[in-house]
GROMACS .gro file of C-alpha atoms in nm:
model
  279
    1MET     CA    1   0.498  -2.282  -5.873
    2SER     CA    2   0.351  -2.244  -6.215
    3GLY     CA    3   0.073  -2.498  -6.155
    4LYS     CA    4   0.090  -2.617  -6.516
    5ASN     CA    5   0.259  -2.955  -6.487
    6ASP     CA    6   0.207  -3.214  -6.754
    7GLU     CA    7   0.025  -3.434  -6.506
    8GLU     CA    8  -0.241  -3.164  -6.457
    9ARG     CA    9  -0.346  -3.120  -6.818
   10ILE     CA   10  -0.611  -3.296  -7.025
   11VAL     CA   11  -0.577  -3.397  -7.388
   12LEU     CA   12  -0.830  -3.257  -7.634
   13SER     CA   13  -0.820  -3.543  -7.881
   14GLU     CA   14  -0.791  -3.917  -7.868
   15SER     CA   15  -0.460  -3.916  -8.055
   16GLY     CA   16  -0.300  -3.664  -7.818
   17GLN     CA   17  -0.148  -3.460  -8.101
   18THR     CA   18  -0.394  -3.172  -8.128
   19GLY     CA   19  -0.308  -2.967  -7.819
   20GLN     CA   20  -0.385  -2.961  -7.450
   21VAL     CA   21  -0.575  -2.745  -7.210
   22GLY     CA   22  -0.537  -2.701  -6.836
   23TYR     CA   23  -0.778  -2.819  -6.570
   24ASP     CA   24  -0.984  -2.573  -6.375
   25ASP     CA   25  -0.778  -2.617  -6.059
   26ASP     CA   26  -0.424  -2.577  -6.193
   27ASP     CA   27  -0.399  -2.201  -6.130
   28GLY     CA   28  -0.152  -2.081  -5.878
   29GLY     CA   29  -0.093  -1.773  -5.666
   30CYS     CA   30  -0.340  -1.491  -5.711
   31GLY     CA   31  -0.558  -1.691  -5.949
   32SER     CA   32  -0.622  -1.961  -5.688
   33CYS     CA   33  -0.705  -1.704  -5.420
   34ILE     CA   34  -0.951  -1.518  -5.638
   35GLY     CA   35  -1.105  -1.843  -5.756
   36GLY     CA   36  -1.148  -1.964  -5.401
   37LEU     CA   37  -1.308  -1.636  -5.298
   38ILE     CA   38  -1.553  -1.647  -5.588
   39TRP     CA   39  -1.637  -2.008  -5.503
   40VAL     CA   40  -1.713  -1.921  -5.139
   41LEU     CA   41  -1.930  -1.625  -5.234
   42SER     CA   42  -2.113  -1.831  -5.494
   43MET     CA   43  -2.184  -2.111  -5.247
   44LEU     CA   44  -2.314  -1.860  -4.991
   45LEU     CA   45  -2.541  -1.708  -5.251
   46ILE     CA   46  -2.668  -2.050  -5.355
   47CYS     CA   47  -2.739  -2.148  -4.994
   48CYS     CA   48  -2.916  -1.820  -4.920
   49THR     CA   49  -3.145  -1.853  -5.221
   50PHE     CA   50  -3.211  -2.227  -5.185
   51PRO     CA   51  -3.431  -2.388  -5.323
   52PHE     CA   52  -3.477  -2.120  -5.590
   53SER     CA   53  -3.109  -2.147  -5.678
   54LEU     CA   54  -3.174  -2.497  -5.815
   55PHE     CA   55  -3.325  -2.339  -6.126
   56VAL     CA   56  -2.985  -2.194  -6.223
   57THR     CA   57  -2.746  -2.449  -6.070
   58VAL     CA   58  -2.897  -2.772  -6.205
   59LYS     CA   59  -2.875  -2.822  -6.582
   60GLN     CA   60  -2.988  -3.100  -6.810
   61VAL     CA   61  -2.867  -3.231  -7.147
   62GLN     CA   62  -3.031  -3.489  -7.368
   63GLU     CA   63  -2.905  -3.837  -7.447
   64TYR     CA   64  -2.753  -3.716  -7.775
   65GLN     CA   65  -2.583  -3.411  -7.621
   66ARG     CA   66  -2.275  -3.340  -7.411
   67ALA     CA   67  -2.193  -3.028  -7.211
   68VAL     CA   68  -1.843  -2.882  -7.185
   69ILE     CA   69  -1.808  -2.684  -6.861
   70PHE     CA   70  -1.559  -2.399  -6.826
   71ARG     CA   71  -1.483  -2.296  -6.468
   72LEU     CA   72  -1.320  -1.954  -6.459
   73GLY     CA   73  -1.216  -2.001  -6.821
   74ARG     CA   74  -1.070  -2.351  -6.783
   75VAL     CA   75  -1.220  -2.683  -6.874
   76LYS     CA   76  -1.362  -2.847  -6.566
   77ARG     CA   77  -1.197  -3.168  -6.451
   78GLY     CA   78  -1.367  -3.472  -6.600
   79GLY     CA   79  -1.423  -3.330  -6.945
   80ALA     CA   80  -1.764  -3.322  -7.110
   81VAL     CA   81  -2.062  -3.421  -6.893
   82GLY     CA   82  -2.395  -3.576  -6.978
   83PRO     CA   83  -2.643  -3.703  -7.055
   84GLY     CA   84  -2.878  -3.622  -6.769
   85LEU     CA   85  -2.854  -3.370  -6.484
   86PHE     CA   86  -2.539  -3.198  -6.358
   87PHE     CA   87  -2.454  -2.918  -6.118
   88ILE     CA   88  -2.287  -2.586  -6.205
   89ILE     CA   89  -2.190  -2.276  -6.011
   90PRO     CA   90  -2.353  -1.982  -6.193
   91CYS     CA   91  -2.091  -1.721  -6.104
   92MET     CA   92  -1.799  -1.944  -6.204
   93ASP     CA   93  -1.914  -2.187  -6.469
   94SER     CA   94  -2.015  -2.143  -6.830
   95ILE     CA   95  -2.137  -2.434  -7.040
   96GLN     CA   96  -2.141  -2.511  -7.410
   97VAL     CA   97  -2.367  -2.790  -7.533
   98VAL     CA   98  -2.250  -3.009  -7.821
   99ASP     CA   99  -2.482  -3.223  -8.034
  100LEU     CA  100  -2.346  -3.571  -8.109
  101ARG     CA  101  -2.599  -3.664  -8.376
  102THR     CA  102  -2.508  -3.698  -8.741
  103VAL     CA  103  -2.538  -3.368  -8.927
  104SER     CA  104  -2.585  -3.333  -9.303
  105PHE     CA  105  -2.537  -3.026  -9.519
  106ASP     CA  106  -2.529  -2.940  -9.887
  107VAL     CA  107  -2.210  -2.809 -10.039
  108PRO     CA  108  -2.309  -2.511 -10.261
  109PRO     CA  109  -2.249  -2.558 -10.634
  110GLN     CA  110  -1.883  -2.497 -10.709
  111GLU     CA  111  -1.761  -2.362 -11.043
  112ILE     CA  112  -1.468  -2.590 -11.122
  113LEU     CA  113  -1.221  -2.589 -11.410
  114THR     CA  114  -1.141  -2.952 -11.486
  115LYS     CA  115  -0.807  -3.090 -11.597
  116ASP     CA  116  -0.915  -3.077 -11.962
  117SER     CA  117  -1.019  -2.707 -11.931
  118VAL     CA  118  -1.395  -2.758 -11.905
  119THR     CA  119  -1.597  -2.545 -11.661
  120VAL     CA  120  -1.857  -2.743 -11.465
  121ALA     CA  121  -2.075  -2.672 -11.160
  122VAL     CA  122  -2.065  -2.953 -10.902
  123ASP     CA  123  -2.247  -2.980 -10.570
  124ALA     CA  124  -2.231  -3.248 -10.301
  125VAL     CA  125  -2.375  -3.353  -9.965
  126VAL     CA  126  -2.167  -3.431  -9.655
  127TYR     CA  127  -2.260  -3.627  -9.341
  128TYR     CA  128  -2.053  -3.584  -9.025
  129LYS     CA  129  -2.078  -3.616  -8.649
  130ILE     CA  130  -1.883  -3.491  -8.347
  131ASN     CA  131  -1.708  -3.771  -8.158
  132ASN     CA  132  -1.494  -3.555  -7.927
  133PRO     CA  133  -1.686  -3.262  -7.770
  134LEU     CA  134  -1.376  -3.112  -7.607
  135SER     CA  135  -1.188  -3.087  -7.936
  136ALA     CA  136  -1.493  -2.950  -8.117
  137VAL     CA  137  -1.524  -2.670  -7.860
  138CYS     CA  138  -1.161  -2.589  -7.778
  139ASN     CA  139  -0.976  -2.654  -8.104
  140VAL     CA  140  -1.196  -2.467  -8.351
  141THR     CA  141  -1.412  -2.157  -8.325
  142ASN     CA  142  -1.711  -2.291  -8.519
  143ALA     CA  143  -1.685  -2.659  -8.601
  144ALA     CA  144  -1.992  -2.670  -8.828
  145GLN     CA  145  -1.897  -2.365  -9.034
  146SER     CA  146  -1.534  -2.475  -9.059
  147THR     CA  147  -1.641  -2.816  -9.186
  148ARG     CA  148  -1.865  -2.657  -9.450
  149LEU     CA  149  -1.587  -2.434  -9.579
  150LEU     CA  150  -1.338  -2.719  -9.580
  151ALA     CA  151  -1.582  -2.943  -9.770
  152ALA     CA  152  -1.627  -2.681 -10.043
  153THR     CA  153  -1.251  -2.633 -10.074
  154SER     CA  154  -1.182  -3.008 -10.082
  155LEU     CA  155  -1.446  -3.053 -10.354
  156ARG     CA  156  -1.284  -2.787 -10.571
  157ASN     CA  157  -0.930  -2.915 -10.518
  158THR     CA  158  -1.019  -3.278 -10.585
  159LEU     CA  159  -1.226  -3.222 -10.898
  160GLY     CA  160  -0.972  -2.977 -11.036
  161THR     CA  161  -0.734  -3.269 -11.091
  162LYS     CA  162  -0.993  -3.477 -11.282
  163THR     CA  163  -1.107  -3.467 -11.642
  164LEU     CA  164  -1.472  -3.427 -11.735
  165GLN     CA  165  -1.493  -3.793 -11.832
  166ASP     CA  166  -1.354  -3.898 -11.492
  167ILE     CA  167  -1.603  -3.676 -11.308
  168LEU     CA  168  -1.899  -3.818 -11.500
  169ALA     CA  169  -1.787  -4.182 -11.478
  170ASP     CA  170  -1.610  -4.217 -11.140
  171ARG     CA  171  -1.829  -4.037 -10.889
  172GLU     CA  172  -1.788  -4.306 -10.623
  173ASP     CA  173  -1.409  -4.291 -10.634
  174ILE     CA  174  -1.416  -3.912 -10.621
  175ALA     CA  175  -1.650  -3.923 -10.320
  176LYS     CA  176  -1.414  -4.163 -10.140
  177THR     CA  177  -1.118  -3.934 -10.210
  178ILE     CA  178  -1.303  -3.630 -10.072
  179LEU     CA  179  -1.415  -3.834  -9.770
  180GLY     CA  180  -1.057  -3.930  -9.684
  181THR     CA  181  -0.936  -3.572  -9.722
  182LEU     CA  182  -1.213  -3.429  -9.503
  183ASP     CA  183  -1.186  -3.696  -9.237
  184SER     CA  184  -0.812  -3.648  -9.190
  185ALA     CA  185  -0.844  -3.267  -9.188
  186THR     CA  186  -1.128  -3.257  -8.933
  187ASP     CA  187  -0.983  -3.516  -8.698
  188PRO     CA  188  -0.811  -3.249  -8.479
  189TRP     CA  189  -1.152  -3.084  -8.442
  190GLY     CA  190  -1.310  -3.398  -8.298
  191ILE     CA  191  -1.524  -3.448  -8.610
  192ARG     CA  192  -1.565  -3.772  -8.803
  193VAL     CA  193  -1.690  -3.741  -9.161
  194GLU     CA  194  -1.914  -4.041  -9.231
  195ARG     CA  195  -2.018  -3.999  -9.594
  196VAL     CA  196  -1.970  -3.775  -9.895
  197GLU     CA  197  -2.183  -3.792 -10.209
  198VAL     CA  198  -2.147  -3.596 -10.533
  199LYS     CA  199  -2.503  -3.491 -10.614
  200ASP     CA  200  -2.504  -3.323 -10.954
  201VAL     CA  201  -2.265  -3.220 -11.230
  202ARG     CA  202  -2.403  -2.935 -11.439
  203LEU     CA  203  -2.244  -2.855 -11.773
  204PRO     CA  204  -2.266  -2.525 -11.964
  205GLN     CA  205  -2.550  -2.503 -12.215
  206GLN     CA  206  -2.311  -2.468 -12.508
  207LEU     CA  207  -2.122  -2.780 -12.403
  208GLN     CA  208  -2.448  -2.970 -12.357
  209ARG     CA  209  -2.556  -2.881 -12.711
  210ALA     CA  210  -2.216  -2.984 -12.847
  211MET     CA  211  -2.229  -3.318 -12.666
  212ALA     CA  212  -2.587  -3.375 -12.784
  213ALA     CA  213  -2.486  -3.302 -13.144
  214GLU     CA  214  -2.191  -3.537 -13.112
  215ALA     CA  215  -2.412  -3.814 -12.972
  216GLU     CA  216  -2.671  -3.758 -13.247
  217ALA     CA  217  -2.403  -3.776 -13.518
  218SER     CA  218  -2.268  -4.095 -13.365
  219ARG     CA  219  -2.615  -4.252 -13.363
  220GLN     CA  220  -2.678  -4.153 -13.724
  221ALA     CA  221  -2.342  -4.297 -13.829
  222ARG     CA  222  -2.423  -4.627 -13.658
  223ALA     CA  223  -2.768  -4.632 -13.822
  224LYS     CA  224  -2.615  -4.581 -14.166
  225VAL     CA  225  -2.364  -4.859 -14.106
  226ILE     CA  226  -2.641  -5.095 -13.994
  227GLU     CA  227  -2.854  -5.003 -14.296
  228ALA     CA  228  -2.561  -5.062 -14.535
  229GLU     CA  229  -2.487  -5.398 -14.375
  230GLY     CA  230  -2.854  -5.495 -14.415
  231GLU     CA  231  -2.856  -5.401 -14.784
  232GLN     CA  232  -2.534  -5.594 -14.837
  233LYS     CA  233  -2.682  -5.907 -14.678
  234ALA     CA  234  -3.006  -5.863 -14.875
  235SER     CA  235  -2.817  -5.830 -15.206
  236ARG     CA  236  -2.621  -6.144 -15.130
  237ALA     CA  237  -2.943  -6.331 -15.054
  238LEU     CA  238  -3.104  -6.205 -15.375
  239LYS     CA  239  -2.801  -6.309 -15.577
  240GLU     CA  240  -2.813  -6.660 -15.431
  241ALA     CA  241  -3.188  -6.679 -15.501
  242SER     CA  242  -3.143  -6.560 -15.860
  243ASP     CA  243  -2.873  -6.823 -15.918
  244ILE     CA  244  -3.105  -7.094 -15.793
  245ILE     CA  245  -3.403  -6.974 -15.997
  246SER     CA  246  -3.195  -6.930 -16.317
  247SER     CA  247  -3.087  -7.290 -16.297
  248SER     CA  248  -3.452  -7.406 -16.329
  249PRO     CA  249  -3.695  -7.245 -16.583
  250ALA     CA  250  -3.994  -7.399 -16.405
  251ALA     CA  251  -3.897  -7.230 -16.082
  252LEU     CA  252  -3.894  -6.891 -16.258
  253GLN     CA  253  -4.247  -6.951 -16.390
  254LEU     CA  254  -4.373  -7.056 -16.047
  255ARG     CA  255  -4.221  -6.745 -15.895
  256TYR     CA  256  -4.391  -6.532 -16.160
  257LEU     CA  257  -4.730  -6.690 -16.089
  258GLN     CA  258  -4.678  -6.647 -15.714
  259THR     CA  259  -4.611  -6.276 -15.762
  260LEU     CA  260  -4.930  -6.239 -15.969
  261SER     CA  261  -5.128  -6.417 -15.699
  262SER     CA  262  -5.002  -6.185 -15.429
  263ILE     CA  263  -5.081  -5.877 -15.639
  264ALA     CA  264  -5.435  -6.003 -15.707
  265ALA     CA  265  -5.493  -6.064 -15.336
  266GLU     CA  266  -5.400  -5.709 -15.241
  267ARG     CA  267  -5.588  -5.520 -15.515
  268ASN     CA  268  -5.884  -5.633 -15.728
  269SER     CA  269  -5.751  -5.560 -16.069
  270THR     CA  270  -5.731  -5.721 -16.408
  271ILE     CA  271  -5.395  -5.865 -16.492
  272VAL     CA  272  -5.302  -5.948 -16.848
  273PHE     CA  273  -5.008  -6.177 -16.902
  274PRO     CA  274  -4.889  -6.340 -17.221
  275LEU     CA  275  -4.931  -6.703 -17.310
  276PRO     CA  276  -4.718  -6.896 -17.341
  277ILE     CA  277  -4.514  -6.769 -17.046
  278GLU     CA  278  -4.185  -6.785 -17.237
  279LEU     CA  279  -4.290  -6.474 -17.430
   0.00000   0.00000   0.00000
């Protein structure tokens, strides 16, 4: 008998498509005999050293942790254990504790060549958590490091298909795209990516100066257009006023006297004007 029937295997992910691993008691032949012998010797040693053996046989994990137990190299029946206290056999069992809390990390700045051939440095922050301890332990060597490397690669691949204008204007859409890519790629590892945010987009100094000069030229052009429009409106108003004043000689004289009055109010000076006014 091979001892590896489908009924005696546990699935490492909720979808059942990421691989399987045998239980601790599905060995056959020589493996079962040696395992039984080690178990008997371990129990005798534990009984002989009781109660001191409790210090090495009873383990504890916190509320936010789970422990994956390997008995003679195989995952123990029942999967991950915790939180609280659990019993292990020191000579047979090895444990690996997995933290289920949300973890955040910064993606180092990535030098990216955009679709319109502009080099930019972009960094981001990623939030993820482990929702399947068995998959995180058995399907990937280092889940945290693998997620970091995959996040950096996904950031480069996604932004490489965008133009500079898209990167600067559509950060939320880019973050959602990266989130979907990461979440689907890390699902076999038992990891769920919760959030991705693009933090900063740094442009080369030469490009920043060029964009600043372009923006300054655009502002100056708009200012000149506004000034020309103001002069045009003022000239039209003056023309209408001159037409009205020219139609009435008395109005021209009153305007002349009003101008003299305003000049006298600002500066104390002697003003000589001809009489009669028509001269």
